[in-house]
Coordinates of C-alpha atoms and ligand atoms in Angstrom, one line a residue:
M1 CA 0.2 -0.3 -0.3
K2 CA 1.0 3.8 -0.9
I3 CA 0.9 5.3 3.1
C4 CA 1.7 9.0 4.3
I5 CA 2.2 10.0 8.0
I6 CA 2.1 12.7 8.7
G7 CA 4.0 14.7 12.0
S8 CA 7.4 12.0 12.0
G9 CA 8.4 12.2 16.1
Y10 CA 8.0 9.0 18.4
V11 CA 4.5 7.7 17.0
G12 CA 4.6 9.0 12.8
L13 CA 8.4 8.1 12.6
V14 CA 8.6 4.5 14.2
S15 CA 5.4 3.6 12.9
G16 CA 5.7 4.5 8.9
A17 CA 9.5 3.1 9.5
C18 CA 6.8 -0.7 10.7
F19 CA 4.9 0.0 7.7
A20 CA 8.2 0.2 5.2
E21 CA 9.2 -2.6 7.1
V22 CA 6.5 -4.6 5.7
G23 CA 6.7 -3.2 2.9
H24 CA 4.2 -0.6 1.6
D25 CA 5.5 2.5 0.4
V26 CA 5.5 5.5 3.1
I27 CA 6.0 9.2 3.0
C28 CA 7.3 10.5 6.8
V29 CA 6.2 14.2 6.4
D30 CA 6.7 16.9 8.8
N31 CA 6.5 20.7 9.0
N32 CA 9.6 20.7 10.7
Q33 CA 12.4 20.8 8.0
G34 CA 15.4 20.7 10.4
K35 CA 13.9 17.1 11.3
V36 CA 13.2 16.3 7.5
D37 CA 16.5 17.5 6.6
M38 CA 18.2 15.3 9.5
L39 CA 16.1 12.3 8.7
K40 CA 17.7 12.7 4.9
A41 CA 20.6 13.1 6.1
G42 CA 20.3 9.6 7.8
K43 CA 20.2 10.9 11.7
I44 CA 17.2 10.1 13.4
P45 CA 16.3 12.5 16.3
I46 CA 15.3 10.3 18.7
Y47 CA 17.2 7.5 20.4
E48 CA 14.3 4.0 20.0
P49 CA 16.2 1.1 20.3
G50 CA 16.2 -0.9 16.4
L51 CA 14.6 2.2 14.8
E52 CA 18.0 2.9 13.5
D53 CA 18.1 0.5 11.4
L54 CA 14.6 0.0 10.1
V55 CA 15.3 3.2 9.2
H56 CA 18.3 3.4 7.1
R57 CA 17.6 -0.2 5.9
N58 CA 13.8 1.5 4.5
V59 CA 15.7 4.4 3.2
S60 CA 18.4 2.2 0.9
A61 CA 15.0 0.1 -0.4
K62 CA 13.8 3.5 -1.4
K63 CA 10.2 2.3 0.8
L64 CA 10.5 4.9 3.1
Q65 CA 10.9 8.5 2.2
F66 CA 10.8 12.4 4.1
T67 CA 9.7 15.5 2.9
T68 CA 7.6 18.3 4.0
S69 CA 5.2 18.8 1.6
T70 CA 1.7 17.3 3.0
E71 CA 0.0 18.6 -0.4
D72 CA 2.7 16.1 -2.4
A73 CA 2.4 12.8 0.2
V74 CA -0.9 13.2 0.3
D75 CA -1.0 12.9 -3.9
K76 CA 0.8 9.6 -3.8
S77 CA -0.6 7.6 -0.9
E78 CA -3.9 5.9 -0.6
V79 CA -3.5 6.0 3.4
V80 CA -3.0 8.5 5.3
F81 CA -2.3 8.7 9.0
I82 CA -1.9 11.5 11.3
A83 CA 0.2 10.9 14.3
V84 CA 0.7 15.1 15.5
P85 CA 1.3 15.9 19.0
T86 CA -3.0 16.7 21.2
P87 CA -0.7 18.3 24.1
P88 CA -3.0 18.5 27.6
Q89 CA -4.3 22.8 28.0
P90 CA -3.9 23.9 31.5
D91 CA -7.6 22.7 32.7
G92 CA -6.0 19.1 31.2
S93 CA -8.8 19.2 28.4
V94 CA -6.8 18.3 24.8
D95 CA -5.2 20.3 22.8
L96 CA -6.6 19.6 19.4
S97 CA -5.2 22.4 17.2
Y98 CA -2.8 20.6 15.4
I99 CA -5.4 18.1 14.8
E100 CA -7.2 21.0 13.5
K101 CA -4.4 22.0 11.1
V102 CA -3.7 19.1 9.9
A103 CA -7.6 18.0 8.3
R104 CA -7.1 21.7 6.8
E105 CA -4.0 21.2 5.4
I106 CA -5.0 17.9 3.9
A107 CA -8.4 19.2 2.9
V108 CA -6.8 21.9 0.1
V109 CA -4.3 19.3 -1.9
L110 CA -7.8 16.6 -1.9
K111 CA -8.7 16.0 -5.5
P112 CA -11.9 15.2 -6.7
G113 CA -12.1 11.5 -8.1
Q114 CA -9.6 10.0 -5.6
Y115 CA -9.8 7.9 -2.4
R116 CA -8.7 8.6 0.2
V117 CA -8.3 6.7 4.1
I118 CA -7.4 10.2 5.9
V119 CA -6.5 7.1 9.7
D120 CA -6.2 9.2 12.8
K121 CA -3.0 8.2 15.2
S122 CA -2.5 10.8 17.4
T123 CA -4.1 10.1 20.6
V124 CA -7.8 12.2 20.8
P125 CA -10.8 12.2 22.4
V126 CA -13.7 10.8 21.9
R127 CA -15.8 11.5 19.1
T128 CA -12.9 14.2 17.0
G129 CA -13.3 11.9 13.7
E130 CA -16.4 13.1 13.4
K131 CA -14.8 16.7 13.2
V132 CA -12.6 15.7 10.9
A133 CA -14.4 14.5 8.4
D134 CA -16.8 18.0 8.8
T135 CA -13.5 19.9 8.4
I136 CA -12.4 18.5 5.9
R137 CA -16.1 18.3 3.6
R138 CA -16.1 22.2 4.9
Y139 CA -12.0 23.1 3.9
N140 CA -12.4 20.7 0.1
K141 CA -13.4 22.1 -2.7
G142 CA -14.2 20.2 -4.9
G143 CA -16.0 17.2 -3.4
A144 CA -13.4 14.9 -2.2
D145 CA -13.9 11.4 -1.2
F146 CA -12.9 10.0 1.6
D147 CA -13.0 8.0 5.0
V148 CA -11.6 9.3 8.2
V149 CA -10.8 6.1 10.2
S150 CA -9.7 5.6 14.1
N151 CA -6.4 3.6 14.6
P152 CA -5.3 4.1 18.3
E153 CA -1.6 3.6 18.8
F154 CA -0.2 1.5 21.8
L155 CA 3.6 1.4 22.2
R156 CA 5.6 2.3 24.4
E157 CA 8.4 4.6 24.1
G158 CA 11.5 2.3 24.3
C159 CA 9.9 -0.6 22.7
A160 CA 8.6 0.9 20.6
V161 CA 9.5 -1.0 17.0
P162 CA 8.9 -4.6 18.7
D163 CA 5.5 -3.2 20.5
L164 CA 4.4 -2.2 16.8
M165 CA 5.9 -5.0 15.0
K166 CA 4.0 -7.8 16.7
P167 CA 1.4 -6.1 18.7
D168 CA -1.4 -7.2 21.4
R169 CA -4.5 -6.1 18.2
I170 CA -4.5 -4.0 15.6
V171 CA -7.8 -1.8 16.4
I172 CA -9.2 -0.1 13.4
G173 CA -12.2 2.7 13.9
G174 CA -14.2 2.4 10.7
N175 CA -18.0 3.2 9.2
S176 CA -17.1 2.3 6.2
E177 CA -16.0 -1.3 4.4
R178 CA -14.3 0.3 2.5
A179 CA -12.4 2.0 4.8
I180 CA -11.9 -0.7 6.5
A181 CA -10.4 -2.8 3.9
A182 CA -7.5 -0.6 3.1
M183 CA -6.6 -0.5 6.4
Q184 CA -6.4 -4.9 7.1
K185 CA -4.8 -4.5 4.1
I186 CA -2.2 -3.4 5.6
Y187 CA -1.7 -4.7 8.8
E188 CA -2.4 -8.1 6.7
P189 CA 1.7 -8.5 7.7
F190 CA 1.8 -7.9 11.6
M191 CA -0.3 -10.8 11.1
A192 CA -2.0 -9.3 14.9
P193 CA -5.4 -9.9 16.2
V194 CA -7.3 -7.7 14.8
L195 CA -10.9 -5.9 16.8
V196 CA -12.9 -3.4 14.1
T197 CA -15.1 -0.8 16.0
D198 CA -17.0 2.2 15.0
I199 CA -15.2 5.3 14.9
N200 CA -16.0 6.5 18.6
S201 CA -14.9 3.1 20.3
A202 CA -12.3 2.9 19.1
E203 CA -10.8 6.7 19.6
L204 CA -12.6 6.1 23.6
I205 CA -10.5 2.3 24.0
K206 CA -7.0 4.5 23.6
H207 CA -7.8 6.6 26.3
A208 CA -10.1 3.9 28.1
A209 CA -6.5 1.2 28.4
N210 CA -3.4 4.2 29.1
S211 CA -6.0 4.9 32.3
F212 CA -6.9 1.5 33.2
L213 CA -2.7 1.4 33.1
A214 CA -2.0 4.1 34.9
L215 CA -5.2 2.9 37.5
K216 CA -2.8 -0.4 37.9
I217 CA -0.3 1.2 39.1
S218 CA -1.3 3.4 41.1
Y219 CA -2.6 0.5 43.2
I220 CA -0.4 -0.7 43.1
N221 CA 1.3 2.6 44.5
A222 CA -1.4 3.0 47.1
V223 CA -0.7 -1.2 47.7
A224 CA 3.2 0.7 48.6
Q225 CA 2.1 2.9 51.1
I226 CA 0.0 0.0 53.1
C227 CA 2.9 -2.0 52.8
E228 CA 5.3 0.7 54.6
A229 CA 2.6 0.8 57.1
S230 CA 2.7 -2.6 57.7
G231 CA 6.0 -3.7 57.5
A232 CA 4.6 -5.6 54.3
D233 CA 6.6 -6.4 51.0
V234 CA 5.3 -5.0 47.5
E235 CA 6.9 -6.7 45.3
K236 CA 5.4 -10.2 46.8
V237 CA 2.7 -8.1 46.9
A238 CA 2.4 -8.0 43.3
D239 CA 3.5 -11.2 42.4
G240 CA 1.0 -12.5 45.2
I241 CA -1.6 -10.9 42.6
G242 CA -0.1 -10.7 39.6
M243 CA -0.2 -14.4 39.8
D244 CA -3.9 -14.2 38.9
R245 CA -3.8 -14.8 35.3
R246 CA -6.8 -12.2 35.1
I247 CA -4.7 -9.4 36.3
G248 CA -1.2 -10.5 35.8
R249 CA 1.6 -8.3 37.5
N250 CA 2.2 -6.4 34.2
F251 CA 2.4 -2.2 35.5
L252 CA 2.2 -3.3 39.3
N253 CA 5.4 -2.6 40.0
A254 CA 5.9 0.3 43.2
G255 CA 7.9 3.4 42.2
I256 CA 7.8 7.1 42.8
G257 CA 5.2 7.3 40.2
Y258 CA 3.8 6.9 36.4
G259 CA 5.7 9.6 34.0
G260 CA 6.6 10.6 30.5
S261 CA 4.6 12.4 27.4
C262 CA 1.2 9.9 27.7
F263 CA -0.1 8.6 31.0
P264 CA -0.4 12.3 32.8
K265 CA -1.6 13.8 30.1
D266 CA -4.3 11.3 28.8
I267 CA -5.5 11.0 32.0
A268 CA -6.0 14.5 32.8
A269 CA -7.5 14.3 29.1
F270 CA -9.5 11.3 30.0
I271 CA -10.8 13.2 32.8
A272 CA -11.7 16.8 30.8
I273 CA -13.8 14.1 28.1
S274 CA -15.1 12.4 31.2
D275 CA -16.9 15.6 32.5
D276 CA -17.6 17.3 29.5
L277 CA -20.1 14.8 28.0
G278 CA -21.6 14.7 32.5
V279 CA -20.5 11.6 33.9
P280 CA -17.9 12.8 35.8
F281 CA -14.7 9.5 35.9
T282 CA -14.0 10.9 39.5
L283 CA -11.8 7.0 40.0
L284 CA -9.4 8.5 38.0
K285 CA -8.9 11.5 40.5
E286 CA -7.5 9.7 43.0
V287 CA -5.1 7.8 40.3
Q288 CA -3.7 11.6 39.8
R289 CA -4.0 11.8 43.4
I290 CA -1.9 8.7 44.3
N291 CA 0.1 9.2 41.4
A292 CA 1.8 12.9 42.8
T293 CA 1.5 11.6 46.9
Q294 CA 4.3 8.8 45.2
R295 CA 6.6 11.6 44.9
E296 CA 6.0 13.5 47.8
R297 CA 6.3 10.7 50.2
F298 CA 10.1 9.5 49.1
L299 CA 10.9 13.1 49.1
A300 CA 9.5 13.5 52.6
K301 CA 11.7 10.0 53.6
I302 CA 14.8 12.0 52.0
R303 CA 14.1 15.0 53.6
E304 CA 13.7 12.9 57.6
A305 CA 16.9 10.8 57.1
L306 CA 19.2 14.8 55.5
W307 CA 17.6 16.2 57.7
V308 CA 18.0 19.3 56.3
L309 CA 18.4 19.4 52.0
K310 CA 20.4 22.5 51.2
E311 CA 24.0 22.4 50.5
K312 CA 23.4 17.9 50.9
K313 CA 25.4 16.5 48.2
I314 CA 22.7 14.4 46.3
A315 CA 23.4 12.3 43.7
V316 CA 20.5 11.4 41.1
W317 CA 20.8 8.3 38.8
G318 CA 17.7 8.7 35.7
L319 CA 16.2 11.6 34.1
T320 CA 14.2 9.9 31.3
F321 CA 10.6 9.0 32.7
K322 CA 12.0 5.2 32.2
P323 CA 14.5 3.0 30.7
D324 CA 15.6 2.4 27.6
T325 CA 14.7 6.2 26.0
D326 CA 15.7 9.2 25.9
D327 CA 12.3 10.9 26.3
V328 CA 12.6 13.5 29.9
R329 CA 9.1 14.5 28.7
S330 CA 6.7 14.9 31.8
S331 CA 9.9 12.4 33.4
V332 CA 9.3 11.9 37.3
A333 CA 12.9 11.2 37.7
V334 CA 12.9 15.4 36.9
D335 CA 10.4 16.2 38.5
V336 CA 12.5 14.8 41.9
V337 CA 16.3 16.7 40.6
R338 CA 14.2 19.8 40.6
D339 CA 12.8 19.8 43.6
L340 CA 16.3 18.6 45.7
L341 CA 17.4 21.9 44.1
A342 CA 14.2 23.8 44.8
E343 CA 15.5 22.7 48.6
G344 CA 19.0 24.7 47.3
A345 CA 20.6 20.8 47.7
I346 CA 23.8 20.4 44.9
V347 CA 22.0 17.4 42.8
T348 CA 24.9 16.0 40.6
V349 CA 23.2 13.3 37.9
Y350 CA 23.9 10.5 35.4
D351 CA 21.6 9.3 32.7
P352 CA 22.2 7.3 29.5
K353 CA 20.6 8.7 27.5
G354 CA 18.2 11.4 28.6
M355 CA 21.4 14.7 29.4
E356 CA 21.7 15.5 25.9
K357 CA 17.4 16.7 26.1
A358 CA 16.9 17.5 29.6
T359 CA 19.8 20.0 28.7
E360 CA 18.5 20.8 25.7
Y361 CA 14.9 21.6 27.3
K362 CA 16.9 23.4 30.3
L363 CA 15.2 21.1 32.2
V364 CA 17.8 20.3 35.4
E365 CA 19.4 23.5 35.1
G366 CA 21.7 23.9 38.0
A367 CA 21.9 19.9 39.0
I368 CA 25.7 19.4 37.4
L369 CA 25.9 16.2 35.1
A370 CA 28.5 13.5 36.0
N371 CA 29.8 11.4 32.7
S372 CA 28.4 8.3 34.9
P373 CA 27.1 6.1 37.5
L374 CA 29.7 6.5 39.8
E375 CA 31.5 10.0 39.6
A376 CA 27.6 10.9 39.9
A377 CA 28.1 9.5 43.6
E378 CA 31.7 10.7 44.1
G379 CA 31.0 12.1 47.1
A380 CA 27.6 12.5 48.1
E381 CA 26.0 12.4 51.1
A382 CA 22.5 9.9 49.4
L383 CA 21.5 8.9 46.6
I384 CA 18.1 8.5 44.4
V385 CA 17.7 6.2 41.4
A386 CA 15.1 7.6 39.7
T387 CA 14.4 5.4 36.7
E388 CA 15.2 1.6 36.4
W389 CA 18.1 1.4 34.1
K390 CA 19.5 -2.2 33.9
E391 CA 23.1 -0.3 34.0
F392 CA 22.8 0.9 37.8
A393 CA 21.4 -2.6 39.3
A394 CA 24.8 -3.5 37.8
V395 CA 26.5 -1.0 39.6
N396 CA 29.8 -2.2 42.2
F397 CA 28.3 -1.9 45.7
E398 CA 32.6 -2.0 46.6
E399 CA 32.9 1.3 44.6
L400 CA 30.0 3.0 45.3
K401 CA 30.2 3.1 49.2
E402 CA 34.1 3.7 48.5
R403 CA 33.1 7.3 46.5
M404 CA 30.0 8.2 48.6
H405 CA 31.0 10.4 51.7
T406 CA 28.0 8.8 53.7
P407 CA 26.4 5.2 52.3
L408 CA 22.4 6.3 51.8
I409 CA 19.9 5.0 49.0
F410 CA 17.1 6.1 48.1
D411 CA 15.9 3.5 45.6
G412 CA 12.1 5.2 43.9
R413 CA 12.5 1.8 41.5
N414 CA 12.5 -0.7 44.0
L415 CA 15.3 -1.7 41.1
L416 CA 18.6 -2.2 43.8
D417 CA 18.8 -5.4 45.9
P418 CA 17.4 -5.0 49.4
V419 CA 20.1 -7.9 51.1
I420 CA 22.7 -7.4 48.7
A421 CA 22.5 -3.6 49.4
R422 CA 22.8 -3.4 52.9
S423 CA 25.3 -6.5 53.1
F424 CA 27.4 -3.7 51.4
G425 CA 26.6 -1.8 54.8
F426 CA 24.6 0.9 52.5
T427 CA 21.6 2.1 54.6
Y428 CA 19.1 1.5 51.5
T429 CA 15.1 2.8 51.3
S430 CA 13.0 1.7 48.6
I431 CA 9.5 1.6 48.0
G432 CA 6.9 -0.1 49.9
R433 CA 9.5 -2.5 51.4
A434 CA 11.3 -2.2 54.6
Ligands
LIG1 C1 2.3 11.2 19.1 C2 0.6 11.5 19.2 O1 0.1 12.6 18.0 C3 0.2 11.8 20.3 O2 -1.6 12.1 19.9 C4 -0.1 10.9 21.2 O3 -1.0 11.0 22.1 C5 1.0 10.5 21.4 O4 2.3 10.5 20.4 P1 4.0 12.4 19.3 O5 4.7 10.9 18.2 O6 5.3 11.5 20.9 O7 2.9 12.2 19.5 O8 5.1 13.5 19.0 P2 5.7 14.4 18.7 O9 6.8 14.0 18.7 O10 6.6 16.5 19.4 O11 6.2 14.8 17.3 C6 4.7 15.2 16.6 C7 5.4 15.6 15.3 O12 5.1 16.2 14.0 C8 6.9 16.4 15.4 O13 8.4 15.9 14.5 C9 6.4 17.5 14.6 O14 7.0 18.1 14.0 C10 5.4 17.0 13.3 N1 4.2 18.5 13.3 C11 3.5 18.8 14.6 C12 3.8 18.4 11.8 O15 4.4 17.3 11.3 N2 3.5 19.2 11.2 C13 2.5 20.1 13.3 O16 1.2 20.7 12.3 C14 2.3 20.1 13.9
LIG2 C1 2.5 4.2 27.2 C2 1.0 3.0 27.1 O1 2.1 2.1 28.0 C3 1.4 2.5 26.3 O2 0.8 1.8 25.7 C4 0.9 3.7 25.1 O3 1.0 4.1 23.5 C5 1.8 4.9 25.4 O4 1.0 5.3 26.7 P1 5.0 5.3 27.9 O5 4.0 6.7 28.2 O6 5.9 5.2 26.7 O7 3.6 3.4 27.0 O8 5.3 4.1 28.9 P2 5.2 3.2 29.7 O9 6.0 1.8 29.6 O10 2.9 3.2 29.9 O11 5.5 3.4 31.1 C6 4.5 5.2 31.4 C7 5.0 5.6 32.8 O12 4.9 4.3 33.4 C8 6.4 5.3 32.9 O13 6.8 6.5 34.0 C9 7.5 4.1 33.7 O14 7.7 4.1 34.9 C10 5.8 3.5 34.8 N1 5.8 2.6 35.4 C11 4.6 1.7 34.2 C12 5.7 2.7 36.3 O15 5.6 3.8 37.5 N2 5.0 1.3 37.3 C13 4.5 0.0 36.3 O16 4.3 -1.4 36.7 C14 4.7 0.5 34.6

């Protein structure tokens, strides 16, 4: 199939590369000339395991191209995906201005007699598809022949390529058999279960799925608080709950809370959507509250141990919102660093992939950036594990203890083994376990 994707960010670029990999002809569009130039020069603007190879291979095979021209891309493509950002507004509701703008851009370039499937891949509130279709109809002069489809994306950053190549399910929301058939053809090579629904249901699935996952995390974090109060071990409790196949062990990892560019925004959006529809989803407000308390409780433990944070040298391992990504957007690790800086601590940070973007976006100004985990820990009075990178778990405890001023570890991701850490003489504190 001939496909174009408007918006070459995390979702658009990875999707485009995977579509090309299974044999489709893909054009990735972006209005950022610098990004397109970079991609054309073979440079990948984001870090995502496996992506670089995939892009290079498919560009060489002429299956994947990049452009800034929506007109050219839409002209050459049977199916047009929209993957532009849908950022949150201050009240939590979704800013749909990029989607609306792209709908208008598509409308003016659609030619009569050229059938096109317009697919929304961005995470959008239920009923956005209807609005996209109305907008295209209104701004198109020649009575274009098109259908709108919703096809939400469930990829996780850090494992986006395998998530896309081997998805649990493909959701196709459409009201036209012709459009659904085109979508099924695109996804046939992925050999994944396909769920066909109406557009509204498909749109709702994305917000409901992400909110449920966040709910699972907040649930285990609330249980972790009870474990701390009672002396139980949240990891054991999570294992015990998770062995029930109806529940499952995934997304039951307690910690300093969920972050990233999806969960915080999607939960806030779902709350705003439900309010708008007159059926407030108050349970999700509690999910948000528990998530916020995890970081506050963690900082309280650090204050309790160090008493005054001002001028204390504290090392933080991790800046990204989770491992195996360079994404530092809405990262709880970044928030922790900022909280410590605000209290006057001297903070030294190390992250394997996140330091460049954190510097670029000026997220941790005032923090000292180290070249390795051990360098960050040099002379520190406490070490905080804020992101669960594997390389942190492989630390040489002996050397770490030698480098630190006082052997105090606060593990916000339950990454290290308490027994091992303590056997090396560390005072070790984590989440929901003694
Ligand atoms: C996507 C989705 O679109 C969002 O709805 C979902 O919730 C998360 O994933 P993401 O791919 O993470 O967003 O966004 P980003 O990495 O910011 O990339 C978006 C790209 O679209 C950028 O490269 C930007 O330059 C481009 N863009 C933006 C356009 O090409 N045209 C526009 O009008 C606006
Ligand atoms: C999420 C969804 O998983 C994905 O399906 C959707 O398309 C986009 O949003 P992503 O934001 O990339 O993906 O990361 P995810 O792995 O879901 O983690 C989100 C946050 O939750 C991270 O901050 C992570 O540290 C946290 N988390 C995850 C926990 O605190 N505990 C867990 O058990 C799992």
